[in-house]
């Protein structure tokens, strides 16, 4: 294996080649002493997006992820879905009914 060089594997610089994607992201999660760390690298054809465009898109994505993470920290956020019970054929309303029943029982069952 070796680098393709400045002309790329196809022998051209790609300026006339259609871009497969306007923006491409590569994400890696690394285990660190402080916990998992997500690193994302965004790349794009320079003729389609500017550095400012990519920084804006990346910044928006980071803010959206931060909002999602904050939402999941809320103990009242979310709940079970049918996919949590893959051995059963349940609809969401049935899962909600079971959760309502379980909430009433959390004070304990008489033995």
mmCIF file of C-alpha atoms in Angstrom:
data_model
loop_
_atom_site.group_PDB
_atom_site.id
_atom_site.type_symbol
_atom_site.label_atom_id
_atom_site.label_comp_id
_atom_site.label_asym_id
_atom_site.label_seq_id
_atom_site.Cartn_x
_atom_site.Cartn_y
_atom_site.Cartn_z
ATOM 1 C CA UNK A 1 0.000 0.000 0.000
ATOM 2 C CA UNK A 2 1.211 3.521 -0.766
ATOM 3 C CA UNK A 3 -0.231 6.995 -1.177
ATOM 4 C CA UNK A 4 -1.680 7.713 -4.593
ATOM 5 C CA UNK A 5 0.206 10.998 -4.884
ATOM 6 C CA UNK A 6 -1.036 14.456 -5.877
ATOM 7 C CA UNK A 7 -2.920 13.248 -8.958
ATOM 8 C CA UNK A 8 -4.948 10.617 -7.101
ATOM 9 C CA UNK A 9 -5.408 6.954 -7.910
ATOM 10 C CA UNK A 10 -7.119 7.678 -11.224
ATOM 11 C CA UNK A 11 -4.295 9.821 -12.572
ATOM 12 C CA UNK A 12 -6.165 13.160 -12.519
ATOM 13 C CA UNK A 13 -6.613 15.851 -9.911
ATOM 14 C CA UNK A 14 -10.369 15.315 -10.007
ATOM 15 C CA UNK A 15 -11.293 18.888 -10.967
ATOM 16 C CA UNK A 16 -13.543 17.578 -13.775
ATOM 17 C CA UNK A 17 -14.699 14.486 -11.918
ATOM 18 C CA UNK A 18 -18.202 14.693 -10.424
ATOM 19 C CA UNK A 19 -18.138 14.643 -6.639
ATOM 20 C CA UNK A 20 -19.789 11.549 -5.148
ATOM 21 C CA UNK A 21 -20.937 13.661 -2.171
ATOM 22 C CA UNK A 22 -21.015 17.352 -1.387
ATOM 23 C CA UNK A 23 -19.909 16.661 2.180
ATOM 24 C CA UNK A 24 -18.384 13.512 3.625
ATOM 25 C CA UNK A 25 -17.899 12.741 7.296
ATOM 26 C CA UNK A 26 -15.658 10.197 8.962
ATOM 27 C CA UNK A 27 -16.410 9.552 12.634
ATOM 28 C CA UNK A 28 -14.297 7.665 15.156
ATOM 29 C CA UNK A 29 -14.975 7.043 18.845
ATOM 30 C CA UNK A 30 -11.882 6.610 21.009
ATOM 31 C CA UNK A 31 -11.853 5.339 24.567
ATOM 32 C CA UNK A 32 -10.010 7.863 26.722
ATOM 33 C CA UNK A 33 -9.420 8.050 30.495
ATOM 34 C CA UNK A 34 -12.220 10.656 30.598
ATOM 35 C CA UNK A 35 -14.620 8.404 28.686
ATOM 36 C CA UNK A 36 -15.471 7.936 25.014
ATOM 37 C CA UNK A 37 -14.490 10.789 22.704
ATOM 38 C CA UNK A 38 -16.084 11.355 19.304
ATOM 39 C CA UNK A 39 -13.898 12.805 16.561
ATOM 40 C CA UNK A 40 -15.410 13.717 13.200
ATOM 41 C CA UNK A 41 -13.522 14.773 10.096
ATOM 42 C CA UNK A 42 -15.520 16.571 7.409
ATOM 43 C CA UNK A 43 -14.236 16.758 3.847
ATOM 44 C CA UNK A 44 -15.635 18.197 0.651
ATOM 45 C CA UNK A 45 -14.705 19.235 -2.858
ATOM 46 C CA UNK A 46 -13.379 22.794 -2.506
ATOM 47 C CA UNK A 47 -15.319 23.880 -5.582
ATOM 48 C CA UNK A 48 -18.638 23.055 -3.873
ATOM 49 C CA UNK A 49 -18.255 24.227 -0.258
ATOM 50 C CA UNK A 50 -16.036 26.830 1.356
ATOM 51 C CA UNK A 51 -14.224 26.426 4.679
ATOM 52 C CA UNK A 52 -16.856 28.736 6.183
ATOM 53 C CA UNK A 53 -19.664 26.505 4.876
ATOM 54 C CA UNK A 54 -18.093 23.399 6.401
ATOM 55 C CA UNK A 55 -17.410 25.157 9.723
ATOM 56 C CA UNK A 56 -21.031 26.331 9.851
ATOM 57 C CA UNK A 57 -22.396 22.866 9.046
ATOM 58 C CA UNK A 58 -20.028 21.226 11.531
ATOM 59 C CA UNK A 59 -20.901 23.749 14.244
ATOM 60 C CA UNK A 60 -24.612 23.178 13.712
ATOM 61 C CA UNK A 61 -24.095 19.413 13.910
ATOM 62 C CA UNK A 62 -22.148 19.769 17.184
ATOM 63 C CA UNK A 63 -24.918 21.932 18.683
ATOM 64 C CA UNK A 64 -27.539 19.362 17.625
ATOM 65 C CA UNK A 65 -25.520 16.529 19.198
ATOM 66 C CA UNK A 66 -25.104 18.548 22.405
ATOM 67 C CA UNK A 67 -28.868 19.097 22.526
ATOM 68 C CA UNK A 68 -29.506 15.398 22.002
ATOM 69 C CA UNK A 69 -27.022 14.492 24.741
ATOM 70 C CA UNK A 70 -28.634 16.986 27.134
ATOM 71 C CA UNK A 71 -32.070 15.545 26.338
ATOM 72 C CA UNK A 72 -30.942 11.991 27.105
ATOM 73 C CA UNK A 73 -29.595 13.131 30.486
ATOM 74 C CA UNK A 74 -33.152 14.056 31.508
ATOM 75 C CA UNK A 75 -34.598 11.131 33.494
ATOM 76 C CA UNK A 76 -38.043 11.830 31.998
ATOM 77 C CA UNK A 77 -36.764 11.693 28.416
ATOM 78 C CA UNK A 78 -37.698 8.864 26.129
ATOM 79 C CA UNK A 79 -38.911 5.500 27.188
ATOM 80 C CA UNK A 80 -39.129 2.000 25.881
ATOM 81 C CA UNK A 81 -40.057 1.226 22.301
ATOM 82 C CA UNK A 82 -41.174 -2.051 20.716
ATOM 83 C CA UNK A 83 -37.599 -2.697 19.547
ATOM 84 C CA UNK A 84 -36.553 -2.988 23.213
ATOM 85 C CA UNK A 85 -38.649 -6.159 23.408
ATOM 86 C CA UNK A 86 -37.533 -7.946 20.268
ATOM 87 C CA UNK A 87 -38.928 -11.320 21.385
ATOM 88 C CA UNK A 88 -42.450 -9.891 21.602
ATOM 89 C CA UNK A 89 -44.700 -8.512 18.885
ATOM 90 C CA UNK A 90 -45.735 -5.247 20.549
ATOM 91 C CA UNK A 91 -47.043 -1.936 19.273
ATOM 92 C CA UNK A 92 -45.997 1.343 20.926
ATOM 93 C CA UNK A 93 -49.392 1.792 22.616
ATOM 94 C CA UNK A 94 -48.991 -1.627 24.261
ATOM 95 C CA UNK A 95 -45.526 -0.715 25.521
ATOM 96 C CA UNK A 96 -46.963 2.530 26.915
ATOM 97 C CA UNK A 97 -49.720 0.575 28.696
ATOM 98 C CA UNK A 98 -47.182 -1.791 30.272
ATOM 99 C CA UNK A 99 -45.082 1.173 31.411
ATOM 100 C CA UNK A 100 -48.135 2.787 33.025
ATOM 101 C CA UNK A 101 -48.917 -0.450 34.876
ATOM 102 C CA UNK A 102 -45.288 -0.853 35.966
ATOM 103 C CA UNK A 103 -45.182 2.729 37.264
ATOM 104 C CA UNK A 104 -48.085 1.945 39.579
ATOM 105 C CA UNK A 105 -46.312 -1.175 40.842
ATOM 106 C CA UNK A 106 -42.960 0.440 41.586
ATOM 107 C CA UNK A 107 -44.037 1.030 45.189
ATOM 108 C CA UNK A 108 -43.611 -2.688 45.573
ATOM 109 C CA UNK A 109 -45.663 -5.798 45.263
ATOM 110 C CA UNK A 110 -47.199 -7.396 48.308
ATOM 111 C CA UNK A 111 -45.583 -10.747 48.924
#
